[in-house]
mmCIF file of C-alpha atoms in Angstrom:
data_model
loop_
_atom_site.group_PDB
_atom_site.id
_atom_site.type_symbol
_atom_site.label_atom_id
_atom_site.label_comp_id
_atom_site.label_asym_id
_atom_site.label_seq_id
_atom_site.Cartn_x
_atom_site.Cartn_y
_atom_site.Cartn_z
ATOM 1 C CA UNK A 23 -16.468 -33.661 95.378
ATOM 2 C CA UNK A 24 -13.028 -32.970 93.953
ATOM 3 C CA UNK A 25 -11.558 -30.019 94.511
ATOM 4 C CA UNK A 26 -8.295 -28.285 93.792
ATOM 5 C CA UNK A 27 -7.068 -24.633 94.458
ATOM 6 C CA UNK A 28 -4.414 -22.785 92.339
ATOM 7 C CA UNK A 29 -2.311 -19.816 92.779
ATOM 8 C CA UNK A 30 -0.849 -17.414 90.358
ATOM 9 C CA UNK A 31 1.854 -14.921 91.792
ATOM 10 C CA UNK A 32 1.004 -12.496 88.995
ATOM 11 C CA UNK A 33 -2.894 -12.458 90.234
ATOM 12 C CA UNK A 34 -1.320 -12.501 93.882
ATOM 13 C CA UNK A 35 -4.794 -12.031 95.742
ATOM 14 C CA UNK A 36 -6.856 -14.486 93.823
ATOM 15 C CA UNK A 37 -7.037 -17.970 94.386
ATOM 16 C CA UNK A 38 -9.004 -20.096 91.785
ATOM 17 C CA UNK A 39 -10.531 -23.093 93.333
ATOM 18 C CA UNK A 40 -12.063 -25.672 91.054
ATOM 19 C CA UNK A 41 -14.731 -28.376 92.002
ATOM 20 C CA UNK A 42 -15.504 -31.718 89.990
ATOM 21 C CA UNK A 43 -19.281 -32.235 90.402
ATOM 22 C CA UNK A 44 -20.381 -36.069 90.300
ATOM 23 C CA UNK A 45 -21.426 -36.330 86.998
ATOM 24 C CA UNK A 46 -17.790 -34.709 85.823
ATOM 25 C CA UNK A 47 -18.696 -30.997 85.224
ATOM 26 C CA UNK A 48 -15.662 -28.691 86.261
ATOM 27 C CA UNK A 49 -16.914 -25.327 88.216
ATOM 28 C CA UNK A 50 -14.437 -22.916 88.817
ATOM 29 C CA UNK A 51 -14.525 -19.703 91.596
ATOM 30 C CA UNK A 52 -12.240 -17.265 91.602
ATOM 31 C CA UNK A 53 -11.729 -16.436 95.538
ATOM 32 C CA UNK A 54 -9.816 -13.932 97.362
ATOM 33 C CA UNK A 55 -6.907 -15.474 98.909
ATOM 34 C CA UNK A 56 -7.476 -13.398 102.290
ATOM 35 C CA UNK A 57 -11.061 -14.479 102.247
ATOM 36 C CA UNK A 58 -9.657 -18.204 102.361
ATOM 37 C CA UNK A 59 -7.470 -17.406 105.104
ATOM 38 C CA UNK A 60 -9.734 -15.899 107.153
ATOM 39 C CA UNK A 61 -12.146 -18.599 106.694
ATOM 40 C CA UNK A 62 -10.000 -21.008 108.171
ATOM 41 C CA UNK A 63 -10.556 -18.893 111.806
ATOM 42 C CA UNK A 64 -13.950 -17.964 111.437
ATOM 43 C CA UNK A 65 -16.885 -16.471 109.302
ATOM 44 C CA UNK A 66 -15.480 -15.002 106.052
ATOM 45 C CA UNK A 67 -17.335 -13.780 103.359
ATOM 46 C CA UNK A 68 -20.486 -12.303 101.909
ATOM 47 C CA UNK A 69 -23.062 -12.756 99.230
ATOM 48 C CA UNK A 70 -22.309 -15.550 97.256
ATOM 49 C CA UNK A 71 -19.389 -16.842 99.173
ATOM 50 C CA UNK A 72 -18.941 -17.775 102.826
ATOM 51 C CA UNK A 73 -16.608 -19.660 104.904
ATOM 52 C CA UNK A 74 -16.367 -20.916 108.033
ATOM 53 C CA UNK A 75 -14.382 -23.396 110.122
ATOM 54 C CA UNK A 76 -16.526 -26.357 111.283
ATOM 55 C CA UNK A 77 -16.270 -28.651 114.160
ATOM 56 C CA UNK A 78 -15.542 -32.285 114.226
ATOM 57 C CA UNK A 79 -14.932 -34.140 117.397
ATOM 58 C CA UNK A 80 -14.264 -31.041 119.627
ATOM 59 C CA UNK A 81 -12.072 -29.699 117.012
ATOM 60 C CA UNK A 82 -11.908 -27.277 113.972
ATOM 61 C CA UNK A 83 -11.298 -30.092 111.556
ATOM 62 C CA UNK A 84 -12.606 -28.253 108.440
ATOM 63 C CA UNK A 85 -13.448 -25.334 106.521
ATOM 64 C CA UNK A 86 -16.990 -25.199 104.903
ATOM 65 C CA UNK A 87 -17.467 -23.380 101.932
ATOM 66 C CA UNK A 88 -20.789 -22.044 101.159
ATOM 67 C CA UNK A 89 -20.861 -20.991 97.147
ATOM 68 C CA UNK A 90 -23.713 -19.632 95.262
ATOM 69 C CA UNK A 91 -27.263 -18.283 95.854
ATOM 70 C CA UNK A 92 -29.912 -19.073 98.397
ATOM 71 C CA UNK A 93 -31.857 -21.992 96.764
ATOM 72 C CA UNK A 94 -28.899 -22.756 94.411
ATOM 73 C CA UNK A 95 -25.761 -23.134 96.633
ATOM 74 C CA UNK A 96 -23.302 -25.979 97.207
ATOM 75 C CA UNK A 97 -21.588 -26.986 100.274
ATOM 76 C CA UNK A 98 -18.263 -27.919 100.594
ATOM 77 C CA UNK A 99 -15.837 -29.059 103.139
ATOM 78 C CA UNK A 100 -12.413 -28.554 102.934
ATOM 79 C CA UNK A 101 -9.692 -30.189 105.101
ATOM 80 C CA UNK A 102 -8.525 -27.244 107.632
ATOM 81 C CA UNK A 103 -5.429 -28.126 108.152
ATOM 82 C CA UNK A 104 -4.352 -29.062 104.297
ATOM 83 C CA UNK A 105 -6.052 -25.508 103.405
ATOM 84 C CA UNK A 106 -4.136 -23.842 105.976
ATOM 85 C CA UNK A 107 -0.963 -25.786 104.872
ATOM 86 C CA UNK A 108 -1.289 -24.730 101.429
ATOM 87 C CA UNK A 109 -2.074 -21.147 101.922
ATOM 88 C CA UNK A 110 1.242 -21.103 104.025
ATOM 89 C CA UNK A 111 2.985 -21.958 100.819
ATOM 90 C CA UNK A 112 1.089 -19.033 98.845
ATOM 91 C CA UNK A 113 2.282 -16.712 101.242
ATOM 92 C CA UNK A 114 5.956 -17.830 101.049
ATOM 93 C CA UNK A 115 5.723 -17.350 97.283
ATOM 94 C CA UNK A 116 4.318 -13.467 97.909
ATOM 95 C CA UNK A 117 4.226 -12.662 101.488
ATOM 96 C CA UNK A 118 0.945 -10.947 102.662
ATOM 97 C CA UNK A 119 1.518 -7.147 102.239
ATOM 98 C CA UNK A 120 3.586 -7.665 98.971
ATOM 99 C CA UNK A 121 0.835 -8.498 96.397
ATOM 100 C CA UNK A 122 1.108 -4.890 94.707
ATOM 101 C CA UNK A 123 4.654 -5.374 93.895
ATOM 102 C CA UNK A 124 3.932 -8.316 91.911
ATOM 103 C CA UNK A 125 1.165 -6.299 89.572
ATOM 104 C CA UNK A 126 2.706 -4.479 86.172
ATOM 105 C CA UNK A 127 1.044 -1.415 86.592
ATOM 106 C CA UNK A 128 1.905 -0.098 83.373
ATOM 107 C CA UNK A 129 0.010 -2.887 81.626
ATOM 108 C CA UNK A 130 -2.889 -2.627 83.943
ATOM 109 C CA UNK A 131 -3.191 1.301 83.561
ATOM 110 C CA UNK A 132 -3.171 0.770 79.700
ATOM 111 C CA UNK A 133 -5.818 -1.834 79.777
ATOM 112 C CA UNK A 134 -8.308 0.163 81.871
ATOM 113 C CA UNK A 135 -7.645 3.463 79.677
ATOM 114 C CA UNK A 136 -7.662 1.498 75.893
ATOM 115 C CA UNK A 137 -10.930 2.000 73.827
ATOM 116 C CA UNK A 138 -12.281 -1.111 72.671
#
């Protein structure tokens, strides 16, 4: 299954993971950047999203992602080294702990309190 990951510094806590199913349908999941990072080291997540390092040949070569509910989930294996490298690039753009500095809080506050 083809997968692509996207990061927008203006939404600094999130990562968009897009998966192309065998019949061509695109499925997108918005995931926490920290959840992905944690999943490269150990069990991470709860509910519909869980990640953990997967051993192959005695080493952690992949991160297994379990997406969806019991009975209706997908298991996706992502190259651990590639994912960690890509995540490092996102932390170069927005360092850990500086995510809130990227948010336009005035706009967010107005959006929260605007009546529709």
